[in-house]
Coordinates of C-alpha atoms in Angstrom, one line a residue:
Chain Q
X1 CA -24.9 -2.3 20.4
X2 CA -25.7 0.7 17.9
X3 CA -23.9 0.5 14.3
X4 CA -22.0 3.7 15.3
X5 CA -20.5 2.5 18.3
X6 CA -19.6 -0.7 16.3
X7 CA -17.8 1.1 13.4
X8 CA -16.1 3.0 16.3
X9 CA -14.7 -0.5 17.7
X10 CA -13.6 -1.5 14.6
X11 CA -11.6 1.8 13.9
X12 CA -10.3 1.3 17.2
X13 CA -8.7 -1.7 16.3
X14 CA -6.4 -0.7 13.8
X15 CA -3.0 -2.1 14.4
X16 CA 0.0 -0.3 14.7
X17 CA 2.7 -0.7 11.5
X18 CA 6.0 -1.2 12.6
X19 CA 8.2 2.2 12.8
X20 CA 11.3 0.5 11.0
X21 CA 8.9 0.2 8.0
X22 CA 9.2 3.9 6.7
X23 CA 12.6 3.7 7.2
X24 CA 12.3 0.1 4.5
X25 CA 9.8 2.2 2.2
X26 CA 12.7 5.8 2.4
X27 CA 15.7 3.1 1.7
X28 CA 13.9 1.4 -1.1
X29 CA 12.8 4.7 -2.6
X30 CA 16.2 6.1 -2.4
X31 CA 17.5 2.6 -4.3
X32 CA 14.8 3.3 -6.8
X33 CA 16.0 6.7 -7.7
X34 CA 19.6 5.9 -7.5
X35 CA 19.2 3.5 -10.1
X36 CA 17.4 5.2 -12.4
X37 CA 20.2 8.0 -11.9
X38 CA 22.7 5.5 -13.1
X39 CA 20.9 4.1 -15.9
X40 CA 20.1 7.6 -16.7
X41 CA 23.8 8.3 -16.4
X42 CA 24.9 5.2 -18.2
X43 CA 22.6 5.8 -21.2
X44 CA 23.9 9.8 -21.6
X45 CA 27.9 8.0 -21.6
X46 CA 26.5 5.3 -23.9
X47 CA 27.2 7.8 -26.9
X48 CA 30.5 9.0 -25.7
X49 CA 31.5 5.3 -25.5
X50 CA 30.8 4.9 -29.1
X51 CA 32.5 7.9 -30.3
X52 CA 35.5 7.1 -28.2
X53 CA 35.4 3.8 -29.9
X54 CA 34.8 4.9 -33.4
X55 CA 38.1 7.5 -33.1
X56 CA 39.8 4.3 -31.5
X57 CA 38.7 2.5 -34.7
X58 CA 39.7 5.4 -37.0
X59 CA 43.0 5.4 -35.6
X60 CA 43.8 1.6 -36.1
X61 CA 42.9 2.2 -39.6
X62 CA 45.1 5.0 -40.3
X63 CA 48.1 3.0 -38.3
X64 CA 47.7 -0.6 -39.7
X65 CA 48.6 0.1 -43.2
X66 CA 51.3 2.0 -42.0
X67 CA 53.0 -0.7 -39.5
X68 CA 52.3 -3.3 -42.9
X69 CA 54.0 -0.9 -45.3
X70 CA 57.1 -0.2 -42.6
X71 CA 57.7 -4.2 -42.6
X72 CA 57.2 -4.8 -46.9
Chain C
X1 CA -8.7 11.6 11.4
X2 CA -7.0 14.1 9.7
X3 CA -7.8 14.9 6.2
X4 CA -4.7 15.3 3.9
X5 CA -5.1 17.5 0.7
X6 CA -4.9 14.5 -1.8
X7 CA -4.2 16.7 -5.0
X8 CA -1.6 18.7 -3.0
X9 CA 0.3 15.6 -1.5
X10 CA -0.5 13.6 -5.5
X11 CA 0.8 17.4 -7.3
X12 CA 3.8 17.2 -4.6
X13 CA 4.8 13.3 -5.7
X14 CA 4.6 14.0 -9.0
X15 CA 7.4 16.6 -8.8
X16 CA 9.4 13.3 -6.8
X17 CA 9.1 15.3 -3.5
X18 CA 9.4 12.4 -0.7
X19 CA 8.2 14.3 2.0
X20 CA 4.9 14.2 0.7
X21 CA 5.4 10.5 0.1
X22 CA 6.4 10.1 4.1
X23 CA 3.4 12.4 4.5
X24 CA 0.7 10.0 3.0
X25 CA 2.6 7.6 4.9
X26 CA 2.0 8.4 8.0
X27 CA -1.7 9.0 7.2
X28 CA -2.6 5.9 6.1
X29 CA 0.5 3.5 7.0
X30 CA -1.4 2.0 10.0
X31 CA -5.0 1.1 8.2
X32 CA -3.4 -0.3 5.4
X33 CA -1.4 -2.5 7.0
X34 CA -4.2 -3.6 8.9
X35 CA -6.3 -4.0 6.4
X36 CA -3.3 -6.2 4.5
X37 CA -3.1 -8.5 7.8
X38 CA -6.6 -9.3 8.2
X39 CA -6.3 -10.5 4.2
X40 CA -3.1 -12.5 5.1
X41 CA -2.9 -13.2 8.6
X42 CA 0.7 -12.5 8.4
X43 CA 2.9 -9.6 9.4
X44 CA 5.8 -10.2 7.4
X45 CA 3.7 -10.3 4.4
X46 CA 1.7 -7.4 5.1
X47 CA 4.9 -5.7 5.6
X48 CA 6.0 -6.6 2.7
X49 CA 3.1 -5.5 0.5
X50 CA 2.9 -2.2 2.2
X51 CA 6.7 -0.7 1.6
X52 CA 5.9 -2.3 -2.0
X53 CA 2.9 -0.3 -2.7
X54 CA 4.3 2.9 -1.3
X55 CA 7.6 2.6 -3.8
X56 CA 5.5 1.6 -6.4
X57 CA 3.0 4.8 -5.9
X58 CA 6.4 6.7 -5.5
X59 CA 7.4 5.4 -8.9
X60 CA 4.0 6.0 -10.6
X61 CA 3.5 9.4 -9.7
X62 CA 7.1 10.5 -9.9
X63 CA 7.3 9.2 -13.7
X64 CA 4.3 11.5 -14.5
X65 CA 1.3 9.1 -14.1
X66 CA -1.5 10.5 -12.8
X67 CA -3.9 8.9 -9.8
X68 CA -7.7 10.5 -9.3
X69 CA -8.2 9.3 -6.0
X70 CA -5.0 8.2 -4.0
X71 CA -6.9 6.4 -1.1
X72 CA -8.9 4.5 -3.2
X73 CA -5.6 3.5 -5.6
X74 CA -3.9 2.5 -1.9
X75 CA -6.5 0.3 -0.7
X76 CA -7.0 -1.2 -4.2
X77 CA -3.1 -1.7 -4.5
X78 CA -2.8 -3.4 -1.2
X79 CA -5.8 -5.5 -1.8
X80 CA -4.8 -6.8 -4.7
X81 CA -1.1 -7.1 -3.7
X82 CA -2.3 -9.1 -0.8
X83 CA -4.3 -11.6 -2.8
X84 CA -1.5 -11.9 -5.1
X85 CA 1.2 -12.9 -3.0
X86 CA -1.1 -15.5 -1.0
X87 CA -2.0 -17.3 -4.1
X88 CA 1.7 -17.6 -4.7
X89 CA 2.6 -18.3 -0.6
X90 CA 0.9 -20.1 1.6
X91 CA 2.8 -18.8 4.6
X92 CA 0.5 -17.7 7.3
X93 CA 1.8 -17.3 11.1
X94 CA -0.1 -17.0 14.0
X95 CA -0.6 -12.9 14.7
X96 CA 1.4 -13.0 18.8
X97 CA -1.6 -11.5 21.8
X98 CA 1.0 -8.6 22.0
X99 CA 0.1 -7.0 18.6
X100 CA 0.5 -3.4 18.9
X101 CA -3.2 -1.9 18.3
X102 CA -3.1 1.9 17.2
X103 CA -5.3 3.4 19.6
X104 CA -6.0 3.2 23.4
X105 CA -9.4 4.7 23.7
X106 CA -10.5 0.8 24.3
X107 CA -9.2 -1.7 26.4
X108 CA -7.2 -4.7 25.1
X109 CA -9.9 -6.7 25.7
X110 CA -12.6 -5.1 23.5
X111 CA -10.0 -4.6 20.6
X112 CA -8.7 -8.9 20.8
X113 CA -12.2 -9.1 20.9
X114 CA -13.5 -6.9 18.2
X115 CA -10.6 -8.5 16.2
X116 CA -11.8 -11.9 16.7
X117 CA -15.3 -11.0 15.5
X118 CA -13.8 -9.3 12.7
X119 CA -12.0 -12.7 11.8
X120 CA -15.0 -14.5 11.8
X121 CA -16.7 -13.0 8.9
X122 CA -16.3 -13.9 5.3
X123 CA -13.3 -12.5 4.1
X124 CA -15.4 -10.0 1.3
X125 CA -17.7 -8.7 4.8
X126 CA -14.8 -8.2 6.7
X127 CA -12.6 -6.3 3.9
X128 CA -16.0 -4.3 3.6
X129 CA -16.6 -3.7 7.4
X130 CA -12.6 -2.2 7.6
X131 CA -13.0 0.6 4.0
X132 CA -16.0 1.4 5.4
X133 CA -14.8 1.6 9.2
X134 CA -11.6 2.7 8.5
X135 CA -11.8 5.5 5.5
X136 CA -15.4 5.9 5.7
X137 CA -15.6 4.8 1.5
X138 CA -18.6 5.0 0.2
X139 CA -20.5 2.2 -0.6
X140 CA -20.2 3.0 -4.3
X141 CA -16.2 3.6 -3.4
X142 CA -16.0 0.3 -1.8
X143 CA -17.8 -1.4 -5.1
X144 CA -14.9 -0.2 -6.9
X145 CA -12.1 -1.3 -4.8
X146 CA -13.8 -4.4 -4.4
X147 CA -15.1 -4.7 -8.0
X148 CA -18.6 -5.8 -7.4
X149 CA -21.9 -4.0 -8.4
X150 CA -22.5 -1.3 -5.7
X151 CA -26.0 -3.1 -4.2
X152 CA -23.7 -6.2 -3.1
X153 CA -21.6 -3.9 -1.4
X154 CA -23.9 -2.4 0.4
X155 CA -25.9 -5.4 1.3
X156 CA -22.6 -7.5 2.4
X157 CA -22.1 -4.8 4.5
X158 CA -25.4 -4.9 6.2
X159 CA -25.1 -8.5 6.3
X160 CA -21.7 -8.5 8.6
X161 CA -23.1 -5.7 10.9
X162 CA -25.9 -7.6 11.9
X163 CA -23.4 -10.8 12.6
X164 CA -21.2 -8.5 14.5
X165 CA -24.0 -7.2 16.4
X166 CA -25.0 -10.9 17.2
X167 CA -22.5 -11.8 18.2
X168 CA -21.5 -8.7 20.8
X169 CA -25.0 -9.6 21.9
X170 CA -26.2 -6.3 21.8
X171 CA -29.7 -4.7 21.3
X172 CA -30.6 -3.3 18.2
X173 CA -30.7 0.1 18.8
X174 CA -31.2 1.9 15.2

């Protein structure tokens, strides 16, 4: 047998992957970019968190001394 | 075979288009899962390694990272993802008579027994036999993937073609 026809059998023996497996490799992709979406969305309301808090905080400030002076 | 336009399709995934993704799927899917097998004997594992490799080249490229040559980075990938997960398993089943074999332009018996030749090689022959067989790498490609000085490649390769031509008993023609 010549080399050729031998690399030709071997080709020819490539197995077949399983069709459910693109639909695996689509679904993880579409995880993948899904949660980088999220932590993408999670680090834009990361600031807004900590303004929210801060006016939260500024407000507790201005109102505590006023509750303690109402009951002196 | 048909040739896909690598910087295209690599251009395309870098913009996070998945159709070019499926694309290079479909072109290689089968070979690399067949090369994965006859690594690790074992479907499930193979299968494994290949949706890994494809979402990990989906996440390389689509974060900016650039690839020179996408079939060699495949076959390299899988390779080494292979290797890695049998040094950490040790699971290996027994591949069923009724494996599905890609093409039909030989009969089953030629292709269980090209496989069984195949399997009989030392593992570094027979991952050289199927790049070369399969992609048509160079040997100098095949060096890389394999990470061996490009005159081992080459004469490993000449090594398991005259076993595999023993043992077909045929003539040596060339």
């Amino acid at each position: 047998m010549i080399e050729k026809q031998l690399n030709k059998l071997v080709l020819n023996s490539v197995k077949a992957a399983p069709i459910s497996l693109w639909e695996r490799v689509k679904n993880d992709v579409a995880k993948s970019i899904a949660d980088e979406l999220l932590a993408k969305l999670d680090e834009q309301k990361e600031p807004r968190k900590q303004e929210s808090m801060d006016r939260v905080n500024a407000l507790i400030a201005l109102n505590v001394p006023k509750q303690y002076s109402k009951g002196a | 075979m048909v040739q896909i336009n690598e910087s295209e399709m690599i251009a395309r995934l870098r913009s996070g288009d998945i159709t070019a993704l499926e694309y290079v799927y479909m072109e290689y899917v089968d070979r690399l899962y067949s090369f994965s097998l006859s690594i690790c004997k074992s479907k499930e594992t193979a299968e494994d390694i290949i949706a890994n490799v494809f979402l990990m080249v989906y996440n390389y490229l689509s974060s900016g990272k650039q690839i020179r040559n996408l079939k060699s980075f495949l076959y390299t990938s899988v390779r080494n993802a292979t290797y890695d997960e049998i040094k950490f398993s040790s699971r290996k089943e027994p591949l069923p008579e009724d494996d599905i074999y890609k093409s039909n332009t030989l009969d089953i018996c030629e292709k269980v027994l090209i496989t069984l030749l195949l399997d009989r090689l030392p593992s570094d022959e027979r991952e050289i036999i199927l790049l070369y067989c399969y992609e048509g790498f160079l040997h100098k490609e095949i060096a890389n993937i394999l990470d061996i000085p490009e005159g081992t490649a080459r004469w490993k390769y000449r090594n398991a073609i005259a076993k595999l031509k023993t043992w077909m008993g045929g003539v040596d023609n060339d």
